[in-house]
Amino acid sequence: MNGQQQQESESEHFSPYRHDGKLYGFVCVVTGATQPVGKAIVSELAAHGAACIYACSSSPSDDYAGLAEEVNKQWPSTKVIGYPFKLANEEDTLGLIDDVLNAWGRLDVYVTSSGLLGPSSITETTPADLYKLFEANSMAPFFALKYAPPAMAKTTPKGSYPNAAPKDHAYGSIVVVSSVASTYGGCWGAGYTMTSHAALGVVKAGVATLKGTGVRINCISPGQIDIGVDLKGFDMRGLSAQFPPSSLQSEEGRREIVGLERAGMPVEVARTVGFFASSFSSYITGHNMVVDGGASVMNPLTIPI
């Protein structure tokens, strides 16, 4: 095989439009990566063949090494890099993207997967609570939209790092993992609903913002996902009495309010991220994929965990 044929073969192999949805050579960022949904997303991108995944969290004490070891047992060709940073901080976001480009020369997928519930009652919600909710639920997607696309536009020759790939034209995918609270008002408290709507607003505004860049942006809105959290200790005074809060997480309650009669699993959210990151969604941008087992279609009230 001559040099030109080899280059063409590599370009086809590492194309962002591969028919099998693989992410060979891709460099990814996942925030909230040490939480149940974030961990599942890291594993899913590795399953798609990503070269490197920056596993980001706001806590420097999180078990990044354990996450990397767990993923690499199954997907040894993917390098997982633990990266603590303040996800709603502009300076930290720019520092993360600079580090990614300095180390790999490219950025292809940026997933924001962090969220904060806040108080369920509006009477208990202070302006300080609302600021924190906007930071956690809306600012991270905003910074992804603002700063990831220029990095995704950079092309690079083939490097010497594992699973390396040339990037000969600009492309990328931004995925915002929000909540069903992005589309209606019957989920948790007012602050959570407001800031989840704002996250979807970033995605909607992003379509026009990204015209001509080759970068897509989409939202995933999970409903009740089983992440092992019990709501017994939460203040749920702001929730409707239509469904007793104590029953919302019970099997009986889920059979009543969820079309598929169960809570979702983190991996089921992660698979949707894999879809939006890959060639399978190459003509989709500005979309909000609701992953809630049909609950929001059937009922006006749900909880996100």
mmCIF file of C-alpha atoms in Angstrom:
data_model
loop_
_atom_site.group_PDB
_atom_site.id
_atom_site.type_symbol
_atom_site.label_atom_id
_atom_site.label_comp_id
_atom_site.label_asym_id
_atom_site.label_seq_id
_atom_site.Cartn_x
_atom_site.Cartn_y
_atom_site.Cartn_z
ATOM 1 C CA MET A 1 0.000 0.000 0.000
ATOM 2 C CA ASN A 2 1.460 3.373 -1.009
ATOM 3 C CA GLY A 3 1.404 6.505 1.176
ATOM 4 C CA GLN A 4 -1.654 8.026 -0.478
ATOM 5 C CA GLN A 5 -3.670 4.793 -0.173
ATOM 6 C CA GLN A 6 -2.656 4.447 3.472
ATOM 7 C CA GLN A 7 -3.738 8.036 4.205
ATOM 8 C CA GLU A 8 -7.089 7.470 2.483
ATOM 9 C CA SER A 9 -7.589 4.234 4.415
ATOM 10 C CA GLU A 10 -6.840 5.988 7.714
ATOM 11 C CA SER A 11 -9.179 8.874 6.859
ATOM 12 C CA GLU A 12 -11.991 6.406 6.194
ATOM 13 C CA HIS A 13 -11.226 4.403 9.350
ATOM 14 C CA PHE A 14 -11.183 7.477 11.583
ATOM 15 C CA SER A 15 -14.013 9.346 9.839
ATOM 16 C CA PRO A 16 -16.642 10.965 12.075
ATOM 17 C CA TYR A 17 -19.243 9.486 9.729
ATOM 18 C CA ARG A 18 -18.294 5.822 10.130
ATOM 19 C CA HIS A 19 -21.303 3.615 9.423
ATOM 20 C CA ASP A 20 -20.700 1.583 12.599
ATOM 21 C CA GLY A 21 -20.797 4.592 14.945
ATOM 22 C CA LYS A 22 -17.265 4.069 16.260
ATOM 23 C CA LEU A 23 -15.318 6.971 17.753
ATOM 24 C CA TYR A 24 -11.823 5.818 16.825
ATOM 25 C CA GLY A 25 -9.320 8.579 17.506
ATOM 26 C CA PHE A 26 -11.862 10.820 19.240
ATOM 27 C CA VAL A 27 -10.930 12.852 22.300
ATOM 28 C CA CYS A 28 -13.832 13.407 24.690
ATOM 29 C CA VAL A 29 -14.678 15.434 27.795
ATOM 30 C CA VAL A 30 -17.300 14.229 30.285
ATOM 31 C CA THR A 31 -18.251 16.336 33.308
ATOM 32 C CA GLY A 32 -19.830 14.777 36.377
ATOM 33 C CA ALA A 33 -17.843 11.707 35.367
ATOM 34 C CA THR A 34 -17.522 10.179 38.824
ATOM 35 C CA GLN A 35 -21.299 10.084 39.425
ATOM 36 C CA PRO A 36 -23.386 7.062 38.344
ATOM 37 C CA VAL A 37 -24.623 8.549 35.054
ATOM 38 C CA GLY A 38 -21.233 10.097 34.303
ATOM 39 C CA LYS A 39 -19.434 6.806 34.904
ATOM 40 C CA ALA A 40 -21.812 5.057 32.531
ATOM 41 C CA ILE A 41 -21.172 7.726 29.894
ATOM 42 C CA VAL A 42 -17.387 7.322 30.180
ATOM 43 C CA SER A 43 -17.760 3.569 29.729
ATOM 44 C CA GLU A 44 -20.111 3.996 26.759
ATOM 45 C CA LEU A 45 -17.746 6.339 24.909
ATOM 46 C CA ALA A 46 -14.929 3.896 25.564
ATOM 47 C CA ALA A 47 -17.100 1.113 24.127
ATOM 48 C CA HIS A 48 -17.432 3.219 20.975
ATOM 49 C CA GLY A 49 -13.631 3.259 20.716
ATOM 50 C CA ALA A 50 -12.740 6.775 21.917
ATOM 51 C CA ALA A 51 -8.991 7.356 22.137
ATOM 52 C CA CYS A 52 -9.143 9.464 25.285
ATOM 53 C CA ILE A 53 -11.790 10.597 27.758
ATOM 54 C CA TYR A 54 -11.216 13.387 30.261
ATOM 55 C CA ALA A 55 -13.264 12.298 33.275
ATOM 56 C CA CYS A 56 -14.079 15.607 34.953
ATOM 57 C CA SER A 57 -15.573 16.417 38.335
ATOM 58 C CA SER A 58 -15.594 19.360 40.710
ATOM 59 C CA SER A 59 -14.208 17.227 43.537
ATOM 60 C CA PRO A 60 -10.436 16.568 43.577
ATOM 61 C CA SER A 61 -10.955 13.727 46.071
ATOM 62 C CA ASP A 62 -13.086 11.602 43.727
ATOM 63 C CA ASP A 63 -11.777 8.167 42.772
ATOM 64 C CA TYR A 64 -10.531 8.957 39.266
ATOM 65 C CA ALA A 65 -7.995 6.126 39.324
ATOM 66 C CA GLY A 66 -10.704 3.615 40.214
ATOM 67 C CA LEU A 67 -12.876 4.837 37.338
ATOM 68 C CA ALA A 68 -9.991 4.608 34.867
ATOM 69 C CA GLU A 69 -9.101 1.108 36.061
ATOM 70 C CA GLU A 70 -12.715 -0.040 35.819
ATOM 71 C CA VAL A 71 -13.110 1.249 32.261
ATOM 72 C CA ASN A 72 -9.733 -0.020 31.076
ATOM 73 C CA LYS A 73 -10.473 -3.571 32.215
ATOM 74 C CA GLN A 74 -13.054 -3.754 29.467
ATOM 75 C CA TRP A 75 -11.776 -1.145 27.027
ATOM 76 C CA PRO A 76 -7.962 -1.050 27.307
ATOM 77 C CA SER A 77 -7.436 1.074 24.181
ATOM 78 C CA THR A 78 -9.174 4.106 25.733
ATOM 79 C CA LYS A 79 -7.117 6.371 27.982
ATOM 80 C CA VAL A 80 -9.191 7.787 30.845
ATOM 81 C CA ILE A 81 -7.745 10.911 32.465
ATOM 82 C CA GLY A 82 -9.149 12.081 35.800
ATOM 83 C CA TYR A 83 -9.506 15.849 35.799
ATOM 84 C CA PRO A 84 -10.869 17.843 38.774
ATOM 85 C CA PHE A 85 -12.127 21.309 37.853
ATOM 86 C CA LYS A 86 -14.983 23.707 38.649
ATOM 87 C CA LEU A 87 -17.379 22.925 35.841
ATOM 88 C CA ALA A 88 -19.233 26.264 36.012
ATOM 89 C CA ASN A 89 -16.023 28.300 36.118
ATOM 90 C CA GLU A 90 -14.916 30.050 32.937
ATOM 91 C CA GLU A 91 -11.201 30.034 33.755
ATOM 92 C CA ASP A 92 -11.229 26.336 34.687
ATOM 93 C CA THR A 93 -13.131 25.451 31.508
ATOM 94 C CA LEU A 94 -10.595 27.280 29.351
ATOM 95 C CA GLY A 95 -7.770 25.574 31.256
ATOM 96 C CA LEU A 96 -9.314 22.158 30.637
ATOM 97 C CA ILE A 97 -9.691 22.781 26.897
ATOM 98 C CA ASP A 98 -6.127 24.109 26.661
ATOM 99 C CA ASP A 99 -4.817 20.997 28.411
ATOM 100 C CA VAL A 100 -6.782 18.754 26.044
ATOM 101 C CA LEU A 101 -5.426 20.529 22.952
ATOM 102 C CA ASN A 102 -1.857 20.654 24.262
ATOM 103 C CA ALA A 103 -1.873 16.927 24.994
ATOM 104 C CA TRP A 104 -3.903 15.590 22.059
ATOM 105 C CA GLY A 105 -4.223 18.354 19.481
ATOM 106 C CA ARG A 106 -7.963 17.819 19.112
ATOM 107 C CA LEU A 107 -11.335 17.790 20.869
ATOM 108 C CA ASP A 108 -14.344 15.949 19.423
ATOM 109 C CA VAL A 109 -17.015 15.271 22.046
ATOM 110 C CA TYR A 110 -17.992 17.403 25.060
ATOM 111 C CA VAL A 111 -20.627 16.018 27.447
ATOM 112 C CA THR A 112 -21.967 18.044 30.365
ATOM 113 C CA SER A 113 -23.502 15.627 32.840
ATOM 114 C CA SER A 114 -23.823 17.411 36.133
ATOM 115 C CA GLY A 115 -26.915 18.543 37.957
ATOM 116 C CA LEU A 116 -28.215 19.972 41.216
ATOM 117 C CA LEU A 117 -31.747 19.483 42.564
ATOM 118 C CA GLY A 118 -31.957 22.345 45.038
ATOM 119 C CA PRO A 119 -34.986 22.904 47.293
ATOM 120 C CA SER A 120 -38.291 21.421 46.185
ATOM 121 C CA SER A 121 -40.285 24.288 47.720
ATOM 122 C CA ILE A 122 -40.182 27.786 46.230
ATOM 123 C CA THR A 123 -40.662 29.282 49.683
ATOM 124 C CA GLU A 124 -37.425 27.600 50.729
ATOM 125 C CA THR A 125 -35.554 28.651 47.563
ATOM 126 C CA THR A 126 -33.322 31.680 48.110
ATOM 127 C CA PRO A 127 -31.586 33.765 45.430
ATOM 128 C CA ALA A 128 -28.336 32.084 46.496
ATOM 129 C CA ASP A 129 -29.932 28.680 45.858
ATOM 130 C CA LEU A 130 -31.020 29.828 42.410
ATOM 131 C CA TYR A 131 -27.534 31.081 41.527
ATOM 132 C CA LYS A 132 -26.072 27.710 42.510
ATOM 133 C CA LEU A 133 -28.680 25.917 40.398
ATOM 134 C CA PHE A 134 -27.942 28.073 37.360
ATOM 135 C CA GLU A 135 -24.224 27.427 37.804
ATOM 136 C CA ALA A 136 -24.626 23.667 38.051
ATOM 137 C CA ASN A 137 -27.408 23.135 35.515
ATOM 138 C CA SER A 138 -26.992 25.933 32.949
ATOM 139 C CA MET A 139 -23.542 27.538 33.080
ATOM 140 C CA ALA A 140 -21.641 24.331 32.275
ATOM 141 C CA PRO A 141 -23.627 23.860 29.014
ATOM 142 C CA PHE A 142 -23.131 27.561 28.207
ATOM 143 C CA PHE A 143 -19.345 27.314 28.616
ATOM 144 C CA ALA A 144 -19.337 24.134 26.516
ATOM 145 C CA LEU A 145 -21.171 25.966 23.717
ATOM 146 C CA LYS A 146 -18.922 29.002 23.972
ATOM 147 C CA TYR A 147 -15.493 27.396 24.229
ATOM 148 C CA ALA A 148 -15.623 23.818 22.916
ATOM 149 C CA PRO A 149 -16.438 24.572 19.228
ATOM 150 C CA PRO A 150 -13.217 26.532 18.474
ATOM 151 C CA ALA A 151 -11.254 23.597 19.885
ATOM 152 C CA MET A 152 -13.343 21.147 17.844
ATOM 153 C CA ALA A 153 -12.552 23.194 14.729
ATOM 154 C CA LYS A 154 -8.833 22.485 15.055
ATOM 155 C CA THR A 155 -7.429 19.840 12.735
ATOM 156 C CA THR A 156 -4.391 17.746 13.538
ATOM 157 C CA PRO A 157 -2.083 15.238 11.875
ATOM 158 C CA LYS A 158 -1.777 11.745 13.258
ATOM 159 C CA GLY A 159 -0.033 11.751 16.631
ATOM 160 C CA SER A 160 1.991 9.194 18.569
ATOM 161 C CA TYR A 161 -0.520 8.672 21.391
ATOM 162 C CA PRO A 162 -2.497 5.390 21.696
ATOM 163 C CA ASN A 163 -5.380 4.973 19.250
ATOM 164 C CA ALA A 164 -4.224 8.173 17.545
ATOM 165 C CA ALA A 165 -5.950 9.543 14.486
ATOM 166 C CA PRO A 166 -5.588 12.418 12.060
ATOM 167 C CA LYS A 167 -8.359 15.016 12.036
ATOM 168 C CA ASP A 168 -8.552 16.570 8.618
ATOM 169 C CA HIS A 169 -11.704 18.675 8.959
ATOM 170 C CA ALA A 170 -13.693 20.395 11.699
ATOM 171 C CA TYR A 171 -16.429 18.494 13.477
ATOM 172 C CA GLY A 172 -17.660 17.786 16.967
ATOM 173 C CA SER A 173 -20.624 16.939 19.168
ATOM 174 C CA ILE A 174 -21.762 18.706 22.351
ATOM 175 C CA VAL A 175 -24.220 16.733 24.488
ATOM 176 C CA VAL A 176 -26.052 18.368 27.398
ATOM 177 C CA VAL A 177 -27.483 15.874 29.890
ATOM 178 C CA SER A 178 -30.288 17.748 31.635
ATOM 179 C CA SER A 179 -33.643 16.490 32.962
ATOM 180 C CA VAL A 180 -37.291 16.158 31.981
ATOM 181 C CA ALA A 181 -37.603 19.365 33.979
ATOM 182 C CA SER A 182 -36.250 21.004 30.805
ATOM 183 C CA THR A 183 -39.643 20.639 29.125
ATOM 184 C CA TYR A 184 -42.387 20.855 31.730
ATOM 185 C CA GLY A 185 -43.106 22.048 35.262
ATOM 186 C CA GLY A 186 -44.067 18.931 37.191
ATOM 187 C CA CYS A 187 -40.584 17.917 38.257
ATOM 188 C CA TRP A 188 -39.108 18.788 41.652
ATOM 189 C CA GLY A 189 -38.875 22.515 42.511
ATOM 190 C CA ALA A 190 -39.167 25.792 40.626
ATOM 191 C CA GLY A 191 -35.426 26.467 40.638
ATOM 192 C CA TYR A 192 -34.632 23.047 39.176
ATOM 193 C CA THR A 193 -37.263 23.527 36.472
ATOM 194 C CA MET A 194 -36.062 27.038 35.600
ATOM 195 C CA THR A 195 -32.425 26.075 35.283
ATOM 196 C CA SER A 196 -33.171 22.865 33.366
ATOM 197 C CA HIS A 197 -35.191 24.939 30.900
ATOM 198 C CA ALA A 198 -32.179 27.237 30.603
ATOM 199 C CA ALA A 199 -29.932 24.260 29.783
ATOM 200 C CA LEU A 200 -32.258 23.309 26.935
ATOM 201 C CA GLY A 201 -32.223 26.974 25.906
ATOM 202 C CA VAL A 202 -28.454 26.731 25.448
ATOM 203 C CA VAL A 203 -28.995 23.794 23.086
ATOM 204 C CA LYS A 204 -31.722 25.567 21.097
ATOM 205 C CA ALA A 205 -29.637 28.739 20.788
ATOM 206 C CA GLY A 206 -26.625 26.633 19.902
ATOM 207 C CA VAL A 207 -27.949 25.487 16.534
ATOM 208 C CA ALA A 208 -27.767 28.950 14.990
ATOM 209 C CA THR A 209 -24.593 29.756 16.925
ATOM 210 C CA LEU A 210 -22.831 26.710 15.470
ATOM 211 C CA LYS A 211 -23.868 27.161 11.836
ATOM 212 C CA GLY A 212 -20.898 26.548 9.570
ATOM 213 C CA THR A 213 -18.694 25.017 12.283
ATOM 214 C CA GLY A 214 -19.445 21.329 11.716
ATOM 215 C CA VAL A 215 -20.323 21.041 15.409
ATOM 216 C CA ARG A 216 -23.666 19.648 16.583
ATOM 217 C CA ILE A 217 -25.365 20.202 19.945
ATOM 218 C CA ASN A 218 -28.134 18.112 21.486
ATOM 219 C CA CYS A 219 -29.837 17.605 24.835
ATOM 220 C CA ILE A 220 -30.770 14.473 26.755
ATOM 221 C CA SER A 221 -33.533 14.813 29.349
ATOM 222 C CA PRO A 222 -33.679 11.776 31.640
ATOM 223 C CA GLY A 223 -36.649 11.106 33.879
ATOM 224 C CA GLN A 224 -36.468 8.908 36.946
ATOM 225 C CA ILE A 225 -33.059 7.221 36.841
ATOM 226 C CA ASP A 226 -32.012 4.780 39.539
ATOM 227 C CA ILE A 227 -28.727 6.122 40.875
ATOM 228 C CA GLY A 228 -29.082 4.632 44.345
ATOM 229 C CA VAL A 229 -30.321 7.794 46.077
ATOM 230 C CA ASP A 230 -33.131 7.619 48.636
ATOM 231 C CA LEU A 231 -35.335 10.738 48.847
ATOM 232 C CA LYS A 232 -36.396 10.141 52.457
ATOM 233 C CA GLY A 233 -34.021 12.795 53.724
ATOM 234 C CA PHE A 234 -35.063 15.438 51.187
ATOM 235 C CA ASP A 235 -37.452 18.327 51.825
ATOM 236 C CA MET A 236 -40.336 17.614 49.438
ATOM 237 C CA ARG A 237 -42.864 20.134 50.731
ATOM 238 C CA GLY A 238 -43.079 21.810 47.338
ATOM 239 C CA LEU A 239 -44.200 18.685 45.510
ATOM 240 C CA SER A 240 -47.807 18.089 44.545
ATOM 241 C CA ALA A 241 -49.979 15.947 46.778
ATOM 242 C CA GLN A 242 -51.263 14.157 43.680
ATOM 243 C CA PHE A 243 -48.653 11.456 44.272
ATOM 244 C CA PRO A 244 -47.449 10.882 47.857
ATOM 245 C CA PRO A 245 -43.669 11.557 47.846
ATOM 246 C CA SER A 246 -43.021 8.381 49.816
ATOM 247 C CA SER A 247 -44.408 6.300 46.942
ATOM 248 C CA LEU A 248 -42.631 7.993 44.049
ATOM 249 C CA GLN A 249 -39.576 5.751 44.309
ATOM 250 C CA SER A 250 -41.429 2.554 45.181
ATOM 251 C CA GLU A 251 -41.951 -0.216 42.631
ATOM 252 C CA GLU A 252 -45.697 0.270 42.902
ATOM 253 C CA GLY A 253 -45.378 3.999 42.327
ATOM 254 C CA ARG A 254 -43.154 3.486 39.296
ATOM 255 C CA ARG A 255 -45.586 1.012 37.783
ATOM 256 C CA GLU A 256 -48.278 3.657 38.135
ATOM 257 C CA ILE A 257 -46.464 6.699 36.751
ATOM 258 C CA VAL A 258 -43.886 5.274 34.305
ATOM 259 C CA GLY A 259 -44.974 3.805 30.966
ATOM 260 C CA LEU A 260 -42.272 1.131 31.115
ATOM 261 C CA GLU A 261 -43.141 0.541 34.792
ATOM 262 C CA ARG A 262 -39.607 0.942 36.163
ATOM 263 C CA ALA A 263 -36.865 3.445 36.766
ATOM 264 C CA GLY A 264 -34.209 3.882 34.102
ATOM 265 C CA MET A 265 -30.609 2.830 34.551
ATOM 266 C CA PRO A 266 -27.569 5.102 34.091
ATOM 267 C CA VAL A 267 -26.411 2.961 31.157
ATOM 268 C CA GLU A 268 -29.670 3.745 29.343
ATOM 269 C CA VAL A 269 -28.831 7.440 29.493
ATOM 270 C CA ALA A 270 -25.251 6.694 28.458
ATOM 271 C CA ARG A 271 -26.348 4.809 25.340
ATOM 272 C CA THR A 272 -28.176 7.920 24.184
ATOM 273 C CA VAL A 273 -24.999 9.938 24.697
ATOM 274 C CA GLY A 274 -23.149 7.403 22.557
ATOM 275 C CA PHE A 275 -25.767 7.908 19.846
ATOM 276 C CA PHE A 276 -25.384 11.695 19.856
ATOM 277 C CA ALA A 277 -21.584 11.467 19.937
ATOM 278 C CA SER A 278 -21.409 9.148 16.944
ATOM 279 C CA SER A 279 -22.210 9.096 13.242
ATOM 280 C CA PHE A 280 -25.598 7.554 14.027
ATOM 281 C CA SER A 281 -26.888 11.086 14.735
ATOM 282 C CA SER A 282 -24.931 12.920 12.024
ATOM 283 C CA TYR A 283 -27.993 14.866 10.812
ATOM 284 C CA ILE A 284 -29.416 15.688 14.251
ATOM 285 C CA THR A 285 -28.763 18.943 16.085
ATOM 286 C CA GLY A 286 -30.843 21.035 18.485
ATOM 287 C CA HIS A 287 -32.817 17.973 19.541
ATOM 288 C CA ASN A 288 -34.037 17.109 23.049
ATOM 289 C CA MET A 289 -34.151 13.359 23.624
ATOM 290 C CA VAL A 290 -36.436 12.522 26.557
ATOM 291 C CA VAL A 291 -35.319 9.319 28.295
ATOM 292 C CA ASP A 292 -37.989 8.685 30.920
ATOM 293 C CA GLY A 293 -39.809 5.466 30.069
ATOM 294 C CA GLY A 294 -42.832 7.469 28.926
ATOM 295 C CA ALA A 295 -43.532 9.028 32.334
ATOM 296 C CA SER A 296 -43.794 12.632 31.156
ATOM 297 C CA VAL A 297 -46.254 11.613 28.433
ATOM 298 C CA MET A 298 -48.533 9.903 30.959
ATOM 299 C CA ASN A 299 -48.270 12.088 34.050
ATOM 300 C CA PRO A 300 -47.738 15.690 35.184
ATOM 301 C CA LEU A 301 -45.406 14.813 38.049
ATOM 302 C CA THR A 302 -42.165 12.914 38.329
ATOM 303 C CA ILE A 303 -38.847 12.982 40.178
ATOM 304 C CA PRO A 304 -35.400 12.907 38.596
ATOM 305 C CA ILE A 305 -33.865 10.187 40.808
#
